Tab-separated table of C-alpha atoms in Angstrom:
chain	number	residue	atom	x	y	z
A	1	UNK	CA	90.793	118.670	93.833
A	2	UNK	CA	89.505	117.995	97.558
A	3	UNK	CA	92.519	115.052	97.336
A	4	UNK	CA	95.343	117.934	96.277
A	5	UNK	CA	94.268	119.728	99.146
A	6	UNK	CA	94.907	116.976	101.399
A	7	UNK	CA	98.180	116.321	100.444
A	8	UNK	CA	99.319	119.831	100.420
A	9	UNK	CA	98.230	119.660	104.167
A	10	UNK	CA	100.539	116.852	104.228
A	11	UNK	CA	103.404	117.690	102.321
A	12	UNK	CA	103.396	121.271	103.626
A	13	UNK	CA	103.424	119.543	107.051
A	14	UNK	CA	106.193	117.421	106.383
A	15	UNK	CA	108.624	120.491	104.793
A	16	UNK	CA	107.319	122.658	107.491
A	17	UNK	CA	108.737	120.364	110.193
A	18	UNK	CA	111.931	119.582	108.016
A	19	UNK	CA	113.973	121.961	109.757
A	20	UNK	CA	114.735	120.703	113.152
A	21	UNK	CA	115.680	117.131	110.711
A	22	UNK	CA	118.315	119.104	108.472
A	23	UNK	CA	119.359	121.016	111.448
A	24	UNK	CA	119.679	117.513	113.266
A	25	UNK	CA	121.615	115.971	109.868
A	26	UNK	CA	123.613	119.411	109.525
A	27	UNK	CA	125.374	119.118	113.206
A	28	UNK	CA	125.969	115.497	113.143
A	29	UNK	CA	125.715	114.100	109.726
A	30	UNK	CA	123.127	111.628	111.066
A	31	UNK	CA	119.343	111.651	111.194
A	32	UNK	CA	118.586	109.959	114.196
A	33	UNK	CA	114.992	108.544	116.322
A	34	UNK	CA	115.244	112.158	118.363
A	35	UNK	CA	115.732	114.101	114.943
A	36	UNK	CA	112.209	111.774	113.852
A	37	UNK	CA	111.165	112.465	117.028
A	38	UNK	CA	111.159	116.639	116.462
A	39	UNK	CA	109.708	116.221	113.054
A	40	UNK	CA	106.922	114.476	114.101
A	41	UNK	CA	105.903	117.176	116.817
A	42	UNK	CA	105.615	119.925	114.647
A	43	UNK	CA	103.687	117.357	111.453
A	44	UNK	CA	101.010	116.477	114.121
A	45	UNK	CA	100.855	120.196	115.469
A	46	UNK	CA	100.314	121.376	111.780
A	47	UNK	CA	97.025	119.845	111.159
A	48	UNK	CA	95.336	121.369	114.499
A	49	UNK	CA	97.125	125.114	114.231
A	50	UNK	CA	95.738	125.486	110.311
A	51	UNK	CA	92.491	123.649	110.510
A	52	UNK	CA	91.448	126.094	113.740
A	53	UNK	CA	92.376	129.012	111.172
A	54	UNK	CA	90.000	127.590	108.731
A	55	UNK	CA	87.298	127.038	110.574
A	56	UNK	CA	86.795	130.840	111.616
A	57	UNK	CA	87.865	131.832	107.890
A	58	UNK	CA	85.898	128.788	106.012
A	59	UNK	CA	83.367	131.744	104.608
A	60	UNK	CA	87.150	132.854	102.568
A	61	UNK	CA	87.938	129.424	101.384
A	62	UNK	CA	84.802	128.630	100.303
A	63	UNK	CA	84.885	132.229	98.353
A	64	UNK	CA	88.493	131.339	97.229
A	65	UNK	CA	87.327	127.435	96.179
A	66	UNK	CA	89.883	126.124	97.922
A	67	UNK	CA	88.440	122.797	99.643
A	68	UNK	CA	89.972	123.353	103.421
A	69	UNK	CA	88.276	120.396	105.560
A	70	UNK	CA	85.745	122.986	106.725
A	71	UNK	CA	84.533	123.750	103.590
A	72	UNK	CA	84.595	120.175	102.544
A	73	UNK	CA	83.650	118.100	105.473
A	74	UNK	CA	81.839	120.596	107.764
A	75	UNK	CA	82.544	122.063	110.964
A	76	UNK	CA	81.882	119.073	113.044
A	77	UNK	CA	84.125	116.535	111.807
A	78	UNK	CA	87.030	119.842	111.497
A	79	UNK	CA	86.608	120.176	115.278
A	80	UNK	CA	86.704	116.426	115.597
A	81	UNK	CA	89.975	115.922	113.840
A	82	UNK	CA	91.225	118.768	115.865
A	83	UNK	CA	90.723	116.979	119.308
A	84	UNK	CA	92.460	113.760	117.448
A	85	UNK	CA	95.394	115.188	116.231
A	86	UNK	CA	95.749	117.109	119.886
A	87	UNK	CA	95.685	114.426	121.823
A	88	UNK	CA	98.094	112.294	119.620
A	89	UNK	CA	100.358	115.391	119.417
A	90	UNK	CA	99.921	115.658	123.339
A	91	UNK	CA	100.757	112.047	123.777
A	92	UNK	CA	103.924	112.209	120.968
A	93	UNK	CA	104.912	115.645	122.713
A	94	UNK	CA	106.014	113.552	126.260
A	95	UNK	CA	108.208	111.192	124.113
A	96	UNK	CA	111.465	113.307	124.141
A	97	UNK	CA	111.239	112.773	128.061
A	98	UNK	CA	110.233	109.129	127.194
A	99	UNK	CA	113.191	108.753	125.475
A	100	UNK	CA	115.964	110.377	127.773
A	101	UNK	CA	116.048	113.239	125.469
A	102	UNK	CA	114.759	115.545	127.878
A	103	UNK	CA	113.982	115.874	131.022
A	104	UNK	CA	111.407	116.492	134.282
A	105	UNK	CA	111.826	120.509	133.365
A	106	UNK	CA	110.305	119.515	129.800
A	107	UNK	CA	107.960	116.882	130.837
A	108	UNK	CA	105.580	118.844	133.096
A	109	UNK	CA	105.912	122.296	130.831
A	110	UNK	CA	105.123	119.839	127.765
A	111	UNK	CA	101.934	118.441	130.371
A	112	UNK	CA	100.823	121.962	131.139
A	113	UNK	CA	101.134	122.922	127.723
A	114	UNK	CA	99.358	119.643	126.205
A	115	UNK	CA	96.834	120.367	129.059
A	116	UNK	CA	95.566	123.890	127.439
A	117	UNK	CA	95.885	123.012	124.300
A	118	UNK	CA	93.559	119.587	124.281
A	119	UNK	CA	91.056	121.874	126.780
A	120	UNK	CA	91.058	124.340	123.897
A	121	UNK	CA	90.127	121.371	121.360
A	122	UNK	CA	87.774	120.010	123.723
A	123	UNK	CA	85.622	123.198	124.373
A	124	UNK	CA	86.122	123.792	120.536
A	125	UNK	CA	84.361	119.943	119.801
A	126	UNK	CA	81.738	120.816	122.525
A	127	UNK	CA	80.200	124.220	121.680
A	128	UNK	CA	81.869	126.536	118.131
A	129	UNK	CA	82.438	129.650	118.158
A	130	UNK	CA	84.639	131.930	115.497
A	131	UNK	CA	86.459	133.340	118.501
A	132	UNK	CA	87.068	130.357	120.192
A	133	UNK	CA	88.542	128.795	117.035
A	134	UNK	CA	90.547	132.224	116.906
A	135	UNK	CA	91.876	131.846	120.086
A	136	UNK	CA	92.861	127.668	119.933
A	137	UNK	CA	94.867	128.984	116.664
A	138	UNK	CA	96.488	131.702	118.376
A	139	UNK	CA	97.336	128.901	121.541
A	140	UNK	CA	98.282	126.537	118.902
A	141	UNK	CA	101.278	129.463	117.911
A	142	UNK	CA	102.465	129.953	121.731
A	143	UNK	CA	102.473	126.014	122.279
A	144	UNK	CA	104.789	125.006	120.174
A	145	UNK	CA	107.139	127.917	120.930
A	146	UNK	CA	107.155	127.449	124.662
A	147	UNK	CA	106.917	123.379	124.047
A	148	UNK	CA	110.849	123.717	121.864
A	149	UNK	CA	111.990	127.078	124.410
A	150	UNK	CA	111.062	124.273	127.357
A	151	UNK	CA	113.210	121.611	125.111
A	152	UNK	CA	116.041	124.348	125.351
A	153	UNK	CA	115.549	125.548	128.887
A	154	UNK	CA	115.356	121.879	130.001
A	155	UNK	CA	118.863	120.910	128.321
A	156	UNK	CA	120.592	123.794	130.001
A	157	UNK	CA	119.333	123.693	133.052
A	158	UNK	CA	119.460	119.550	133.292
A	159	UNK	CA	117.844	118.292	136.426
């Protein structure tokens, strides 16, 4: 059971960044490394966004018996995994500017933004609380918004 739940992490975190692929494959019949790129932002922003939700709601998965990584492997390692995947996504998240796909406009709102969001996983790893966890979910929402409206901004406004 705890292994289902770990894949539907994954496979829900692979359809849920599908879109900006099929988007991608829909506009120029190719899938290309940028397309890849886009897909792999939003998998390694999935695990971070939902596992801070669990953590302040693990009392209602462990009432529902579903096996979220709080419930099965504690708080601790939860928050640790959080800090991981943030500061992979933060390092995966400066690529597009990397790789000419964006540019200086992106690169230091996608720094800023990285910035918060790893503080928010750090101070979550350091000392728990249910409305810090609350509020590094809620962060999680606004960064990848403003990290894909700085992606736009950025390729109209080319520097």
């Amino acid at each position: 059971f705890v292994v289902a739940i770990v894949a539907t992490l994954v496979i829900g975190g692979a359809s849920g960044a599908m879109p900006p692929v099929l988007g991608w494959a829909a506009m120029t019949n190719s899938v290309s490394a940028q397309a890849l790129l886009l897909f792999l932002i939003i998998f390694l922003w999935t695990p971070p966004h939902f596992w801070a939700l669990a953590l302040y709601r693990t009392e209602d998965y462990k009432k529902s018996g579903l096996p979220m990584l709080p419930v099965t492997h504690g708080s601790d390692y939860t928050r640790l995994q959080i800090l991981l995947y943030t500061l992979v996504l933060s390092a995966v998240s400066l690529m597009p500017y990397a790789m000419h796909m964006s540019g200086v406009l992106y690169a230091i709102a996608a720094v800023i933004l990285d910035a918060i969001f790893v503080a928010y996983a750090w101070e979550l790893k350091r000392r728990y609380s249910d409305a810090l966890a609350r509020k590094a979910f809620r962060y999680s929402i606004v960064y990848l918004s403003l990290l894909f409206a700085a992606m736009l901004v950025d390729h109209y406004l080319r520097f």
